[in-house]
Amino acid sequence: MSTIGSNAAATQSSVHASLTGARRDTAGAIFQGALLASLLFSLAVLLVLVVDVLGKAMPVFAERGVGFLTSPLSSNPAKAGVLQGIIGTGVLALIVAVVAFPMGLATAIYLEEYAADTWFTRFVQVNIRNLAGVPSVVYGLLGLSVFVALANSLDGAGNGRNILAGGATLAVLVLPIVVITSIEALRAVPNSIREAGYGVGASQWDVIRKLILPSAAPGILTGIVLALSRALGETAPLVLAGAVLGSFSGTTLQTLFSGSYTALPMIVYDWSRKPQEAFRQDAAAAIVVLLAITLFANGIAILLRNRSEQSW
Amino acid sequence: MVMAALSGEPLTTDKPPRPAPIIEIENLSFHYGAFRAVKDVTVAFAPNQITALIGPSGCGKSTLLRTLNRMNDLIPGTRVEGQVRYHGQDLYAKDVDAVEVRRRIGMVFQKANPFPKSIYENVAFGPKVTGFKGDMDGLVESSLRRAALWNDVKDKLGQSGMALSGGQQQRLCIARAIATNPDVILMDEPCSALDPRSTLQIEELMQELRESYTILIVTHNMQQASRASDNTVFLNMAEDRAGYVVEQGPTYDLFTNPRNQMTEDYVSGRFG
């Protein structure tokens, strides 16, 4: 019987050894290290950028305070402010929100919920994806040849290079992004929810409005955040669609609609090219303002998203 | 009675020995694209009874069930031949509105699928979209009571339906189906994801519900069919993989004295 006892002891010790043996998973550790390094690298780049910009912008804000935000453009770096840029960027964001978001969402709902899955709808979807990858300067050319010309024909006095043309150009630019992210969000709603809705006698419109859209809302709003950030940061299409590089007079909304307008990225670009060092600091301050506006707009969208996630 | 009100038939007080069927399927074939999933099915379902559809996996039980409230309309590329008559009306006639059909023939699905809404909203959703104007609180309570869920949830009606246990979720789905006051309730393997205790609760519930509703249940579980149904339809898969009806009849007869050898083999567990 002692052999059985010693066998049991041997089994126990070998199981103990195999279960507790500290076998090093070298490949796994290296992979994990690489992932962490990537994260730290991205964070470091971002940190350097923010510190650099804030460092340059601080003196401007310290010296001029709110005056920087409420002054118009000027060729004197000590007087130049971003008022026209804030108004321009704000109005552009509004135009994008009013034009691109409803249109993009409606397109997505049609393609995903109503349209039959034919070669034509698949063709359309593939091309919307391609449009999202088209360089923004190409949209600028479109804006110039279509929206500026259209605005010109409507508004005989000006030359058509007004903020409506710029806003329309940006709206078209982000439209594919809104469509694609909305389609993905709608597609992620489980079919069981649709079936459950139809199962209790809901019409397709009820199912979409009361079940699918609330479920997809967080994803749709995420897409809107991305699209808005993209639109607010664009420069190239605005250059072509008539935004002014350099200073001009007029800070009221009326002058923006009838003629010259600009946006914060344009101002940043313009000031960065100027020889005076003081304008370099002004540019950094303008970047801070642009970041703040973008964060504010995204904050609203994120707030809406969190609310839609909570409310069932 | 709802049925009589809908069909315009006179109410009869004396119960005939063999009541007129509430749903009749005649020569029904169902196609997914080029594939015929169900062929030449002719079955009748009696009112206020529980009928079980049994058969091996892939024999078209669920497909057949879903043709009864036109749920398969939602799948593109499907086609129905033959007739499904509900109180004599062909449900696939051109002028029939599938939404109206589903209001009278409700459904409980295999996997409990409560809406991502509160328990109250889950039950109230159907009545709301179908234009119910009466006492919603009362309707929600009575539906939850009939689904044997009221005592579990009466203090947390505002909480998410998704937070309930699996068995409770399925009873919530039954309450949701009852709330629109249908005539027929289709159940597609409602207990397949539930533990034995929850399964038993659902089966007891079905016995109570058959007083007011006609219940058709697809089940994989032969014990469930034999203990919980009045009638059984046995389907099998033909050589071409299309499902067809092998035998139908009162559950007791079908299980104890099957006429067909295949039925006997299946109910005694020799295949499937």
XYZ file of C-alpha atoms in Angstrom:
584
model
C 0.000 0.000 0.000
C 2.931 2.303 0.577
C 3.528 2.411 -3.214
C 0.065 3.928 -3.731
C 0.781 6.495 -1.056
C 4.112 7.423 -2.612
C 2.480 7.504 -6.081
C -0.116 9.976 -4.823
C 2.623 12.114 -3.328
C 4.569 11.994 -6.591
C 1.460 12.986 -8.584
C 0.792 15.817 -6.196
C 4.310 17.185 -6.446
C 4.432 16.908 -10.242
C 1.028 18.635 -10.580
C 2.212 21.294 -8.187
C 5.362 21.796 -10.214
C 3.562 22.002 -13.543
C 0.865 24.368 -12.298
C 3.132 26.759 -10.446
C 6.148 26.672 -12.741
C 6.965 30.239 -13.723
C 7.299 29.649 -17.471
C 8.289 32.974 -19.006
C 6.051 34.033 -21.881
C 8.774 36.070 -23.602
C 6.912 36.780 -26.853
C 3.857 37.910 -24.928
C 5.903 40.188 -22.719
C 7.656 41.773 -25.709
C 4.321 42.307 -27.460
C 2.818 43.906 -24.384
C 5.881 46.126 -24.057
C 5.587 47.206 -27.694
C 1.930 48.116 -27.206
C 2.753 50.198 -24.152
C 5.629 51.899 -25.988
C 3.278 52.887 -28.843
C 0.852 54.389 -26.377
C 3.593 56.322 -24.575
C 5.041 57.576 -27.871
C 1.663 58.951 -29.011
C 1.116 60.555 -25.637
C 4.614 62.085 -25.668
C 4.110 63.613 -29.123
C 0.790 65.060 -28.046
C 2.283 66.381 -24.836
C 5.214 68.065 -26.622
C 2.783 69.681 -29.061
C 0.477 70.971 -26.361
C 3.320 72.214 -24.162
C 4.962 73.953 -27.123
C 1.737 75.637 -28.240
C 0.709 76.612 -24.737
C 4.195 77.950 -24.003
C 4.065 80.242 -27.024
C 0.430 81.219 -26.502
C 0.687 82.039 -22.813
C 2.408 85.441 -23.203
C -0.263 86.540 -25.699
C -3.109 85.638 -23.370
C -1.248 87.066 -20.358
C -0.638 90.348 -22.129
C -3.900 90.864 -24.002
C -6.386 88.624 -22.209
C -9.850 88.678 -23.735
C -8.717 91.422 -26.108
C -7.143 88.764 -28.329
C -10.530 87.132 -28.735
C -12.467 90.329 -29.404
C -10.067 92.140 -31.729
C -10.314 91.897 -35.509
C -7.477 90.864 -37.780
C -4.639 93.331 -38.188
C -1.250 93.617 -39.827
C 0.118 94.671 -36.443
C 0.816 91.553 -34.402
C 0.313 93.423 -31.144
C -3.233 94.387 -32.159
C -4.302 91.370 -34.233
C -7.097 89.237 -32.792
C -9.189 86.271 -33.841
C -12.728 87.666 -33.576
C -13.482 87.110 -37.259
C -12.023 83.622 -37.052
C -14.188 82.665 -34.056
C -17.325 83.967 -35.753
C -16.341 82.304 -39.036
C -15.549 78.940 -37.473
C -18.735 79.084 -35.389
C -20.923 79.832 -38.402
C -19.171 77.155 -40.477
C -19.777 74.602 -37.701
C -23.418 75.598 -37.624
C -23.795 75.230 -41.385
C -22.101 71.810 -41.286
C -24.364 70.719 -38.421
C -27.525 71.884 -40.153
C -26.658 70.548 -43.621
C -24.420 67.501 -43.248
C -25.804 65.785 -40.149
C -29.485 65.449 -41.102
C -28.623 64.655 -44.715
C -25.979 62.102 -43.778
C -28.185 60.397 -41.220
C -31.120 60.278 -43.630
C -28.901 58.731 -46.307
C -27.650 56.124 -43.841
C -31.154 55.226 -42.664
C -32.345 54.845 -46.239
C -29.406 52.694 -47.312
C -29.430 50.505 -44.217
C -33.122 50.132 -43.380
C -35.134 50.753 -46.536
C -33.100 50.149 -49.684
C -32.968 46.596 -50.973
C -29.521 45.024 -51.101
C -28.905 45.338 -54.835
C -25.747 45.876 -56.876
C -26.720 49.540 -57.106
C -26.915 50.176 -53.346
C -23.666 48.287 -52.840
C -22.079 50.423 -55.571
C -23.327 53.557 -53.813
C -21.965 52.394 -50.446
C -18.534 51.552 -51.840
C -18.348 54.965 -53.450
C -19.395 56.790 -50.312
C -16.482 55.040 -48.603
C -14.192 56.196 -51.408
C -15.466 59.762 -51.088
C -14.465 59.779 -47.420
C -10.881 59.201 -48.558
C -10.782 61.933 -51.205
C -8.267 64.702 -50.288
C -9.972 67.771 -48.915
C -8.421 70.064 -51.515
C -10.497 68.251 -54.139
C -13.613 69.222 -52.193
C -12.235 72.761 -52.257
C -12.227 72.672 -56.058
C -15.790 71.384 -55.990
C -16.712 74.208 -53.636
C -15.115 76.730 -55.959
C -16.770 75.475 -59.110
C -20.196 74.739 -57.631
C -20.957 76.565 -54.392
C -19.000 79.746 -55.056
C -20.536 79.969 -58.518
C -23.980 79.317 -57.072
C -23.520 81.921 -54.335
C -22.276 84.354 -56.948
C -25.360 83.904 -59.081
C -27.619 84.393 -56.050
C -25.762 87.387 -54.694
C -25.086 89.786 -57.551
C -23.104 92.306 -55.509
C -20.339 90.080 -54.157
C -18.180 87.568 -55.958
C -19.767 84.514 -54.337
C -16.868 83.889 -51.979
C -19.017 84.060 -48.871
C -19.364 81.873 -45.825
C -22.360 79.973 -47.193
C -20.208 78.634 -50.018
C -17.475 77.715 -47.518
C -19.932 76.035 -45.158
C -21.519 74.065 -47.974
C -18.076 72.889 -49.090
C -17.213 71.663 -45.598
C -20.625 70.022 -45.253
C -20.070 68.034 -48.440
C -16.578 67.177 -47.242
C -17.798 65.521 -44.026
C -21.018 64.083 -45.458
C -19.425 60.697 -46.335
C -17.994 60.415 -42.825
C -21.422 60.998 -41.302
C -23.022 58.486 -43.678
C -20.445 55.762 -43.052
C -20.368 56.049 -39.265
C -24.172 56.206 -39.136
C -24.440 53.096 -41.320
C -22.047 51.263 -39.017
C -24.037 52.367 -35.972
C -27.335 51.223 -37.507
C -25.789 47.932 -38.565
C -24.605 47.293 -35.016
C -28.183 47.321 -33.687
C -29.025 43.642 -33.153
C -31.625 42.237 -35.506
C -33.427 40.747 -32.521
C -34.535 44.256 -31.558
C -36.035 44.811 -35.012
C -37.784 41.437 -34.879
C -39.100 42.138 -31.388
C -40.528 45.442 -32.603
C -42.193 43.946 -35.660
C -43.372 41.064 -33.476
C -45.605 43.340 -31.412
C -47.099 44.939 -34.508
C -44.924 48.012 -34.915
C -44.617 49.556 -38.358
C -41.213 50.003 -39.953
C -41.289 53.711 -39.122
C -42.031 52.967 -35.448
C -39.260 50.386 -35.313
C -36.739 52.814 -36.806
C -37.805 55.845 -34.794
C -38.440 54.286 -31.401
C -36.080 51.306 -31.314
C -33.281 51.475 -33.855
C -32.375 55.173 -33.684
C -32.214 55.287 -29.857
C -30.022 52.166 -29.884
C -27.773 53.564 -32.604
C -27.633 57.101 -31.193
C -24.316 56.730 -29.327
C -22.567 55.468 -32.461
C -24.157 58.118 -34.658
C -23.110 60.876 -32.267
C -19.558 59.530 -32.208
C -19.506 59.890 -35.995
C -20.798 63.434 -35.683
C -18.000 64.270 -33.240
C -15.437 62.975 -35.742
C -17.047 64.814 -38.640
C -17.296 68.113 -36.798
C -13.668 67.942 -35.639
C -12.608 67.282 -39.200
C -14.632 70.200 -40.556
C -13.398 72.684 -37.976
C -9.755 71.863 -38.654
C -9.818 72.047 -42.459
C -7.889 74.783 -44.270
C -7.329 73.700 -47.870
C -10.971 73.571 -49.020
C -11.626 76.964 -47.452
C -8.712 78.521 -49.310
C -10.338 77.482 -52.567
C -13.889 78.214 -51.443
C -12.980 81.809 -50.831
C -11.989 82.289 -47.195
C -9.649 85.260 -46.850
C -5.983 84.735 -46.031
C -4.776 87.920 -44.423
C -6.603 90.712 -42.720
C -9.807 92.335 -43.818
C -12.276 94.631 -42.185
C -15.763 93.759 -41.031
C -16.637 91.742 -37.966
C -20.390 91.565 -38.194
C -22.340 88.564 -39.402
C -23.705 90.618 -42.253
C -20.294 91.239 -43.750
C -19.500 87.554 -43.346
C -22.489 86.581 -45.423
C -22.061 89.234 -48.071
C -18.351 88.934 -48.581
C -15.097 88.286 -46.810
C -14.939 85.594 -44.150
C -12.239 83.549 -42.537
C -11.866 80.722 -40.038
C -9.419 79.915 -37.273
C -7.336 77.369 -39.241
C -6.927 79.991 -41.992
C -5.683 82.520 -39.472
C -3.244 80.021 -37.981
C -1.919 79.240 -41.449
C -1.637 82.908 -42.393
C 0.107 84.033 -39.217
C 2.515 81.098 -39.205
C 3.867 82.242 -42.574
C 4.535 85.811 -41.463
C 8.103 86.869 -40.770
C 7.489 88.566 -37.425
C 8.110 86.367 -34.387
C 5.164 88.028 -32.621
C 2.775 86.569 -35.200
C 4.168 83.106 -34.398
C 2.946 83.616 -30.842
C -0.390 84.928 -32.055
C -0.695 81.774 -34.200
C -0.097 79.588 -31.161
C -2.789 81.495 -29.284
C -5.172 81.027 -32.230
C -4.450 77.289 -32.144
C -5.417 77.242 -28.468
C -8.676 79.008 -29.316
C -9.378 76.536 -32.129
C -8.672 73.572 -29.833
C -10.969 75.036 -27.204
C -13.793 75.494 -29.713
C -13.319 71.961 -31.063
C -13.294 70.518 -27.552
C -16.411 72.516 -26.704
C -18.281 71.254 -29.784
C -17.173 67.688 -29.129
C -18.070 68.039 -25.476
C -21.653 68.835 -26.423
C -21.794 65.795 -28.712
C -20.279 63.550 -26.047
C -22.744 64.878 -23.491
C -25.597 64.020 -25.854
C -24.108 60.592 -26.436
C -23.854 59.822 -22.748
C -27.414 60.933 -22.214
C -28.644 58.720 -25.033
C -26.743 55.783 -23.550
C -28.425 56.179 -20.210
C -31.958 56.611 -21.403
C -33.634 53.371 -22.219
C -64.139 37.534 -27.590
C -61.470 38.948 -29.783
C -61.687 36.304 -32.457
C -65.360 36.731 -32.991
C -65.061 40.492 -33.002
C -62.350 40.307 -35.636
C -63.911 37.790 -37.912
C -67.500 38.876 -37.510
C -68.567 35.322 -36.732
C -71.424 34.829 -34.296
C -70.467 33.771 -30.786
C -71.418 30.228 -29.998
C -71.905 29.161 -26.421
C -72.103 25.438 -26.939
C -68.668 24.038 -27.567
C -68.534 21.859 -30.645
C -66.585 18.628 -30.267
C -64.104 19.692 -32.927
C -63.776 23.491 -33.009
C -63.120 25.240 -36.288
C -59.391 25.749 -36.771
C -58.099 29.262 -36.142
C -55.203 28.880 -38.563
C -55.078 26.588 -41.558
C -51.977 26.081 -43.638
C -52.600 24.640 -47.062
C -49.943 23.368 -49.466
C -47.430 25.785 -48.082
C -43.929 25.873 -49.509
C -41.321 28.354 -48.416
C -38.193 29.356 -50.313
C -35.044 31.158 -49.233
C -33.841 32.226 -52.665
C -33.396 29.014 -54.618
C -33.538 26.806 -51.513
C -36.882 25.327 -50.580
C -36.936 25.122 -46.781
C -40.484 23.833 -46.307
C -42.652 21.977 -48.777
C -46.312 21.037 -49.180
C -47.324 21.633 -45.579
C -51.007 21.274 -44.812
C -51.862 21.670 -41.136
C -54.706 23.126 -39.088
C -54.411 24.591 -35.608
C -57.285 24.477 -33.141
C -58.127 27.558 -31.061
C -57.274 27.723 -27.357
C -54.945 24.795 -27.602
C -51.212 24.401 -27.443
C -49.720 22.873 -30.533
C -46.092 21.811 -30.540
C -44.002 21.714 -33.700
C -41.245 19.148 -33.284
C -38.599 17.707 -35.545
C -34.844 17.459 -36.047
C -32.653 20.536 -36.478
C -33.020 22.269 -39.819
C -36.355 20.703 -40.683
C -38.057 24.069 -41.056
C -40.036 24.258 -37.798
C -39.054 27.836 -37.077
C -39.431 28.850 -40.707
C -42.933 27.421 -40.741
C -43.801 29.201 -37.493
C -42.516 32.504 -38.827
C -44.644 32.276 -41.956
C -47.708 32.501 -39.703
C -47.165 36.144 -38.742
C -45.217 37.052 -41.875
C -42.024 37.472 -39.925
C -40.138 36.000 -42.873
C -41.141 39.039 -44.929
C -38.233 40.776 -43.218
C -35.727 38.439 -44.849
C -34.976 39.534 -48.404
C -35.257 36.976 -51.174
C -37.858 34.747 -49.553
C -40.993 33.458 -51.236
C -44.175 31.774 -50.071
C -46.399 29.427 -52.067
C -49.746 28.118 -50.890
C -52.021 29.621 -48.304
C -52.033 30.481 -44.626
C -55.597 31.200 -43.567
C -56.410 32.935 -40.314
C -60.146 32.803 -39.591
C -60.467 31.972 -43.263
C -58.511 35.020 -44.477
C -55.421 34.285 -46.532
C -52.591 36.122 -44.781
C -50.569 36.306 -47.972
C -53.324 37.918 -50.024
C -52.153 41.084 -51.754
C -54.149 43.559 -49.684
C -53.187 42.106 -46.284
C -51.050 44.388 -44.105
C -48.301 42.393 -42.369
C -48.247 44.888 -39.491
C -51.933 44.186 -38.785
C -51.262 40.450 -38.961
C -48.556 40.719 -36.312
C -50.864 42.642 -34.014
C -53.165 39.625 -33.921
C -50.518 36.919 -34.087
C -47.823 37.784 -31.560
C -44.430 36.205 -31.163
C -41.972 35.137 -28.472
C -38.474 34.459 -29.727
C -35.855 31.820 -29.006
C -33.498 34.223 -27.331
C -35.224 36.598 -24.945
C -34.992 39.970 -26.660
C -36.365 42.697 -24.413
C -36.056 46.204 -25.802
C -33.239 48.276 -24.285
C -35.888 50.165 -22.340
C -37.449 49.979 -18.900
C -39.605 47.017 -17.890
C -42.676 49.253 -18.077
C -41.746 50.565 -21.531
C -41.126 47.030 -22.775
C -44.705 46.058 -22.043
C -46.210 49.414 -23.048
C -44.371 49.611 -26.387
C -46.753 47.375 -28.343
C -49.949 49.011 -27.084
C -48.460 52.450 -27.716
C -47.554 51.819 -31.339
C -50.862 50.096 -31.978
C -52.767 53.116 -30.712
C -53.973 51.911 -27.303
C -55.647 54.840 -25.561
C -56.889 53.338 -22.287
C -55.360 52.791 -18.863
C -51.745 51.975 -19.713
C -50.665 51.367 -16.101
C -53.485 48.866 -15.704
C -52.622 47.134 -18.962
C -48.939 46.878 -18.034
C -49.831 45.427 -14.639
C -52.334 42.906 -15.988
C -49.939 41.804 -18.743
C -47.117 41.316 -16.246
C -49.479 39.457 -13.912
C -50.584 37.113 -16.680
C -46.942 36.471 -17.507
C -46.338 35.605 -13.819
C -43.763 38.366 -13.553
C -45.616 41.085 -11.643
C -44.461 40.049 -8.186
C -40.838 39.956 -9.326
C -40.803 43.391 -10.925
C -43.583 45.511 -9.427
C -41.102 47.560 -7.402
C -38.665 48.154 -10.272
C -40.788 48.894 -13.329
C -38.453 51.771 -14.202
C -35.386 49.551 -14.384
C -33.978 48.160 -17.609
C -35.584 44.998 -18.933
C -32.108 43.810 -19.854
C -31.145 43.605 -16.175
C -33.564 40.735 -15.464
C -32.520 37.076 -15.350
C -32.911 34.948 -18.484
C -36.175 33.371 -17.354
C -37.583 36.718 -16.243
C -36.585 38.292 -19.559
C -38.456 35.601 -21.447
C -41.540 36.139 -19.260
C -41.180 39.857 -19.936
C -41.221 39.063 -23.648
C -44.382 37.012 -23.089
C -45.933 39.931 -21.186
C -44.958 42.196 -24.066
C -46.634 39.827 -26.533
C -49.787 39.604 -24.400
C -50.055 43.377 -23.981
C -51.194 43.943 -27.550
C -53.995 41.446 -26.894
C -53.261 39.047 -29.742
C -55.310 36.057 -30.716
C -52.447 33.676 -31.298
C -49.004 33.549 -29.692
C -46.155 31.964 -31.609
C -43.266 30.701 -29.484
C -40.006 29.826 -31.189
C -38.115 27.563 -28.783
C -38.780 29.959 -25.907
C -37.065 27.770 -23.316
C -33.959 26.689 -25.189
C -31.728 29.111 -23.288
C -33.410 28.662 -19.901
C -32.669 26.491 -16.902
C -35.149 23.721 -15.942
C -36.892 25.796 -13.280
C -37.498 28.741 -15.604
C -38.583 26.293 -18.311
C -41.168 24.801 -15.974
C -42.447 28.276 -15.111
C -42.921 29.088 -18.777
C -44.707 25.790 -19.358
C -47.074 26.417 -16.442
C -47.667 29.872 -17.820
C -48.564 28.423 -21.217
C -51.220 26.241 -19.581
C -52.838 29.347 -18.091
C -52.539 31.354 -21.276
C -54.274 28.774 -23.441
C -57.548 29.768 -21.788
C -57.344 33.033 -23.709
C -54.907 32.414 -26.530
C -53.969 29.875 -29.114
C -50.351 28.879 -28.652
C -48.033 27.378 -31.225
C -44.645 26.378 -29.898
C -41.565 25.160 -31.703
C -39.488 22.976 -29.446
C -36.441 20.786 -29.608
C -37.346 19.243 -26.341
C -39.598 16.219 -26.761
C -40.378 16.022 -23.071
C -41.590 19.581 -23.294
C -43.800 18.770 -26.273
C -45.240 15.711 -24.577
C -45.996 17.324 -21.233
C -46.999 20.836 -22.338
C -48.919 20.510 -25.593
C -52.357 19.335 -26.657
C -51.440 18.633 -30.259
C -48.181 17.875 -31.969
C -46.979 18.296 -35.522
C -43.896 16.283 -36.416
C -41.763 17.578 -39.267
C -38.793 15.936 -40.892
C -36.328 16.795 -43.586
C -36.729 15.227 -46.989
C -33.860 14.148 -49.273
C -33.750 17.643 -50.797
C -33.446 19.148 -47.272
C -36.930 20.628 -47.455
C -39.026 20.167 -44.327
C -42.384 18.425 -44.567
C -45.039 17.229 -42.157
C -44.723 13.549 -41.324
C -47.534 13.237 -38.826
C -49.863 15.403 -36.799
C -52.429 14.704 -34.132
C -53.193 14.862 -30.436
C -49.928 14.799 -28.524
C -50.855 11.738 -26.471
C -51.649 9.672 -29.568
C -48.594 10.829 -31.448
C -46.247 9.945 -28.614
C -47.846 6.671 -27.515
C -49.203 5.328 -30.735
C -47.491 6.939 -33.741
C -48.795 5.893 -37.118
C -45.537 6.516 -38.905
C -42.328 4.598 -38.259
C -40.270 7.805 -38.562
C -42.363 9.460 -35.874
C -41.860 6.500 -33.608
C -38.106 6.572 -34.158
C -37.967 10.296 -33.471
C -40.142 10.409 -30.344
C -38.336 7.435 -28.900
C -35.037 9.229 -29.421
C -33.578 7.031 -32.157
C -32.659 10.006 -34.354
C -32.732 13.773 -34.351
